mmCIF file of C-alpha atoms in Angstrom:
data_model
loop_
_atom_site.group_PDB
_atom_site.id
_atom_site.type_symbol
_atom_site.label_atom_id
_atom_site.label_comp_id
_atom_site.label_asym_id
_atom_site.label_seq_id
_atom_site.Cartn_x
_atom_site.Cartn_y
_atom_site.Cartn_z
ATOM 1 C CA UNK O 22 0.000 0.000 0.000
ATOM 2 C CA UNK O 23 1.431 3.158 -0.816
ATOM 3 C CA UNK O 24 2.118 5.987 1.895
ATOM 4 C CA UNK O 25 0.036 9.026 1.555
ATOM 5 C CA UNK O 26 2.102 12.698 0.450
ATOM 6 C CA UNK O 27 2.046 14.935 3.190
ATOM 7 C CA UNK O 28 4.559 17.086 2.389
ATOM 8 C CA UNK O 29 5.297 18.938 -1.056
ATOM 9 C CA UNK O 30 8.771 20.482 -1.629
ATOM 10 C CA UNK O 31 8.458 23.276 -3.841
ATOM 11 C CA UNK O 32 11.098 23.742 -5.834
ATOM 12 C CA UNK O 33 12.647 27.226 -5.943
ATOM 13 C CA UNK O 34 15.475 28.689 -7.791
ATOM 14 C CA UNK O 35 18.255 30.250 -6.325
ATOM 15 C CA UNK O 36 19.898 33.556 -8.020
ATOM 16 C CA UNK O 37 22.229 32.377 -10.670
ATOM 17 C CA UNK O 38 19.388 30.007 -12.185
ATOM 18 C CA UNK O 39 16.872 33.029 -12.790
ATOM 19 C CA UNK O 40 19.980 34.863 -14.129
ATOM 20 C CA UNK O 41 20.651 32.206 -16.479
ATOM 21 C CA UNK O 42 17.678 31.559 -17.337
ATOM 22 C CA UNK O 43 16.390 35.385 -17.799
ATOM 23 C CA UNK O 44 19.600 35.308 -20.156
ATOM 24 C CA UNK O 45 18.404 32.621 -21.898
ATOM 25 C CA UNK O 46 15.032 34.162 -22.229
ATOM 26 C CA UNK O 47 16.615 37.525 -23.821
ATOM 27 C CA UNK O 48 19.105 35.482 -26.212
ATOM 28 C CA UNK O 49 15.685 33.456 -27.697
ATOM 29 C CA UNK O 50 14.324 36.998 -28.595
ATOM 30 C CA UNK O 51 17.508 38.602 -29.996
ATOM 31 C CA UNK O 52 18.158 35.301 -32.204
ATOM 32 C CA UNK O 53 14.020 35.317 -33.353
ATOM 33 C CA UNK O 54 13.871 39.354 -33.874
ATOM 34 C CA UNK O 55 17.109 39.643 -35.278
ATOM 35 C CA UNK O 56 16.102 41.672 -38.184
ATOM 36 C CA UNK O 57 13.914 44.023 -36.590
ATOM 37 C CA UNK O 58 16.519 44.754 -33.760
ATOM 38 C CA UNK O 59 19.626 45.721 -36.579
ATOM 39 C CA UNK O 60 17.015 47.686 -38.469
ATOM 40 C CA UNK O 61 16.385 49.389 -35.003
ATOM 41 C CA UNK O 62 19.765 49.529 -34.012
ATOM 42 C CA UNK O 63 20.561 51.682 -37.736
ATOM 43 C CA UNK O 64 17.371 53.939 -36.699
ATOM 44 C CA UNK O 65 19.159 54.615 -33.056
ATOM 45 C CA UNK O 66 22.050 55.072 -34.793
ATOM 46 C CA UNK O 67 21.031 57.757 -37.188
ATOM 47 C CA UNK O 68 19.492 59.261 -34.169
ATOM 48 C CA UNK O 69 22.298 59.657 -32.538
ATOM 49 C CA UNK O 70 24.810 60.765 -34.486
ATOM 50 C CA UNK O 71 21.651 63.754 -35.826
ATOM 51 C CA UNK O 72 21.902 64.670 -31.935
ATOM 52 C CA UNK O 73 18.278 63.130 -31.628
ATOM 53 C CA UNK O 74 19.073 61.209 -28.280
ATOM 54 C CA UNK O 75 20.996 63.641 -27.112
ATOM 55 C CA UNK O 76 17.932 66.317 -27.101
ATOM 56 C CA UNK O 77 15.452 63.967 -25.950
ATOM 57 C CA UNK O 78 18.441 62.482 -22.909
ATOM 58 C CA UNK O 79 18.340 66.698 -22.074
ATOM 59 C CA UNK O 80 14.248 66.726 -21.987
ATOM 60 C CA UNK O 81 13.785 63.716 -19.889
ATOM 61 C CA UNK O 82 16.521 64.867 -17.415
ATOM 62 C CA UNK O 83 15.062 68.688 -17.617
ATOM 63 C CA UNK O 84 10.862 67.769 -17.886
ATOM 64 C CA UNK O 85 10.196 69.282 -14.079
ATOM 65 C CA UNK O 86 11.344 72.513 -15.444
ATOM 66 C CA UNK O 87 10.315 71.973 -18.864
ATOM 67 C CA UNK O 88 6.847 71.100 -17.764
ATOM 68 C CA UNK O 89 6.621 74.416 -15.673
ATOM 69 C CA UNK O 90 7.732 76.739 -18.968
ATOM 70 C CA UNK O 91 5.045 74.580 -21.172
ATOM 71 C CA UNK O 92 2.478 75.231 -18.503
ATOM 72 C CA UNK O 93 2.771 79.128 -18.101
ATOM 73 C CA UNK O 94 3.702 79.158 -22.171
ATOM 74 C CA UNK O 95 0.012 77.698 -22.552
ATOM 75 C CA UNK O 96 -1.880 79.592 -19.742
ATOM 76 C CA UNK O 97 -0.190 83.106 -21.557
ATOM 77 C CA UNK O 98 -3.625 85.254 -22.732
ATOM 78 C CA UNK O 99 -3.044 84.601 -26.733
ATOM 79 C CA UNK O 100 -2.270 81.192 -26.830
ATOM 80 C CA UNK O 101 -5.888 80.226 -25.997
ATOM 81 C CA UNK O 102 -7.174 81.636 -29.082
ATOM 82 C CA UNK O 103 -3.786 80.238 -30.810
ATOM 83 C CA UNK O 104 -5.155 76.414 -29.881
ATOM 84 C CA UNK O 105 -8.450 77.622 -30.844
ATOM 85 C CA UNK O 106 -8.089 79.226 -34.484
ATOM 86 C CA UNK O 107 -5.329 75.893 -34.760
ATOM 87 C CA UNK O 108 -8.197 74.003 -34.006
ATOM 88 C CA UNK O 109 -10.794 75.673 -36.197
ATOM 89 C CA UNK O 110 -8.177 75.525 -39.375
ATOM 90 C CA UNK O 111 -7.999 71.764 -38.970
ATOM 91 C CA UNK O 112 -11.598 71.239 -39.052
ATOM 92 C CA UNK O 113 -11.887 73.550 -41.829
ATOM 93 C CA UNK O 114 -9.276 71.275 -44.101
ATOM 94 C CA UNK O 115 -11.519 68.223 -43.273
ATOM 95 C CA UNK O 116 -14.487 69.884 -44.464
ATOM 96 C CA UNK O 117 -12.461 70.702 -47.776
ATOM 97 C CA UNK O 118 -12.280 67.969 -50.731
ATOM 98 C CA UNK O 119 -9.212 67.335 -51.666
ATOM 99 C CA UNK O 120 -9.795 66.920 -55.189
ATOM 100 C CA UNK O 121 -11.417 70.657 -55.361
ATOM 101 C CA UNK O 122 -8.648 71.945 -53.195
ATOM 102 C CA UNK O 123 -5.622 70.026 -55.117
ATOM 103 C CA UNK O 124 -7.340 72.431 -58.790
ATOM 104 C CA UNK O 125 -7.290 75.578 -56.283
ATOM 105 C CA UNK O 126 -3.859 75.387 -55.111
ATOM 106 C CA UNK O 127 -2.889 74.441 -58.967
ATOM 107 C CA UNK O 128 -4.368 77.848 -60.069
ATOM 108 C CA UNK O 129 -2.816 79.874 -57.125
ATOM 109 C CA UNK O 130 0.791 77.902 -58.125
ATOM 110 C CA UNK O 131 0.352 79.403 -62.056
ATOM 111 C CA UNK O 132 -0.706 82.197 -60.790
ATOM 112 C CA UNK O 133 2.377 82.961 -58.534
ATOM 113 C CA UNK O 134 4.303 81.336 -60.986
ATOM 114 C CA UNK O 135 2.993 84.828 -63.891
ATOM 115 C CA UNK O 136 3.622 87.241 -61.006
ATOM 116 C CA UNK O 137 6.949 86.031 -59.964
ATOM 117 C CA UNK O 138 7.502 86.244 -64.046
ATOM 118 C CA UNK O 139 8.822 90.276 -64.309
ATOM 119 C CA UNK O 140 9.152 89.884 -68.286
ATOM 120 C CA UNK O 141 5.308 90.217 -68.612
ATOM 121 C CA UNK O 142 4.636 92.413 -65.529
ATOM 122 C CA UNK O 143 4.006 95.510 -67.204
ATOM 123 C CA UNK O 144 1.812 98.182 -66.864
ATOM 124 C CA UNK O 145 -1.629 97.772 -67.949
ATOM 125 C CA UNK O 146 -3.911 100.858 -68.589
ATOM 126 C CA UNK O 147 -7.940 100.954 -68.398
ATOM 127 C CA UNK O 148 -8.171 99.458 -71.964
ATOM 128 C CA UNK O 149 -5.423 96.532 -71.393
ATOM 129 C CA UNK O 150 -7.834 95.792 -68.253
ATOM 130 C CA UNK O 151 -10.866 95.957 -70.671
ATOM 131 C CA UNK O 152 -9.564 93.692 -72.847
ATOM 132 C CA UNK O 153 -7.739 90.909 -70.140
ATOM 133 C CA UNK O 154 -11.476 90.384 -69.646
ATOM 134 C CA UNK O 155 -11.586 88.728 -73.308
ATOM 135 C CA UNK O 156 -9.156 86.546 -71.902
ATOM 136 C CA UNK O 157 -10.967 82.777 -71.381
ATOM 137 C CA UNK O 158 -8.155 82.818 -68.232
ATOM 138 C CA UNK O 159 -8.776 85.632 -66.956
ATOM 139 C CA UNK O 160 -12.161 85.728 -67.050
ATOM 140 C CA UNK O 161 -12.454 82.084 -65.850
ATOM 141 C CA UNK O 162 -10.256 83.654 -62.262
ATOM 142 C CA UNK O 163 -12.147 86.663 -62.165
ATOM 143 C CA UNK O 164 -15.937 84.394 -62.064
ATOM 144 C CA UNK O 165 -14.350 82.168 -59.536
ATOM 145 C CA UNK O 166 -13.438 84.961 -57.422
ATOM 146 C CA UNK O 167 -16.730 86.357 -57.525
ATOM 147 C CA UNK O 168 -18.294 82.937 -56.941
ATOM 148 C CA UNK O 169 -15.834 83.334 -53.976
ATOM 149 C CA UNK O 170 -16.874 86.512 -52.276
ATOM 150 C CA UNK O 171 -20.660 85.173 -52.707
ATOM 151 C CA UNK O 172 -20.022 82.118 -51.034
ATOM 152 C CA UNK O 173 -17.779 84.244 -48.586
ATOM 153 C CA UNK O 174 -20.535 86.467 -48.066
ATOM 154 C CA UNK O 175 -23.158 83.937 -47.613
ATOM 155 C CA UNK O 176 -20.707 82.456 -44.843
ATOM 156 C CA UNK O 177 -20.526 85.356 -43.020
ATOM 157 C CA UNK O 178 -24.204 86.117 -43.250
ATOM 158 C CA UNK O 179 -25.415 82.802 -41.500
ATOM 159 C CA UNK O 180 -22.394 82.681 -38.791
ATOM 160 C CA UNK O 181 -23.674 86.167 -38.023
ATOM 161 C CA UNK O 182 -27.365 85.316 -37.766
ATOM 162 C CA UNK O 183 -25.892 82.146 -35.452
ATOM 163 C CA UNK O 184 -24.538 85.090 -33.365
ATOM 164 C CA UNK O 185 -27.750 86.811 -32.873
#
């Protein structure tokens, strides 16, 4: 008949087995990510010698004080509105499409493109004016800046009526 266990030994490891074994344990990753860890290792790199680390080493060592100067920098009287307009300019560029903004920015890139050109920048009197508008160009700029100022105008009418 077999005796009955009254006693359990647990086995526990002394010092240098967890350090060998937590060795072991790092090793297994380093051999499995090898890759990643040189491609990391190149990034760090880069970083360093670009005075990256260095920077971000001064910020972590210095974030009591730096804290305290971001803190008053954001509680100073214009920088409330600063967050705000920020704010109100991203939400207006997600309202935009991007395909109707992309031909806007085109036209304003000619555009700057003729004025920065000083061969053709010459004088034009009331009857070179007069007769730009013949131009399909010009014309074309001139309707979509009206079509502009309406929609501009429009704007401003209904924000102010949400103000009243």
């Amino acid at each position: 008949m077999a005796k009955a266990i009254t006693n359990i030994e647990k086995y526990i490891k002394n010092k240098d087995e967890e350090k060998q074994e937590s060795i072991q344990q790092v090793l297994d990753a380093v051999s499995e990510n090898s890759e990643a860890l040189i491609t990391f290792m190149d990034i760090l790199k880069e970083l360093h010698e670009f005075g990256v680390l260095d920077i971000v080493q001064g910020a972590l060592k210095n974030r009591e004080e730096i804290g305290v100067i971001a803190v008053s920098q954001v509680n100073q009287p214009g920088m409330h509105h600063i967050m705000k307009n920020g704010m109100n300019a991203i939400q207006f560029l997600a309202k935009l499409e991007p395909d109707k903004m992309n031909t806007i920015l085109q036209g304003v890139e000619h555009g700057i493109e003729r004025l920065a050109d000083t061969q053709n920048n010459k004088s034009l009197g009331f009857f070179g004016m007069g007769k730009a508008m013949f131009d399909p160009n010009v014309s074309l700029a001139l309707g979509s800046m009206v079509n502009f100022m309406r929609g501009m105008g429009e704007g401003m009418n209904e924000t102010g009526k949400d103000h009243q």
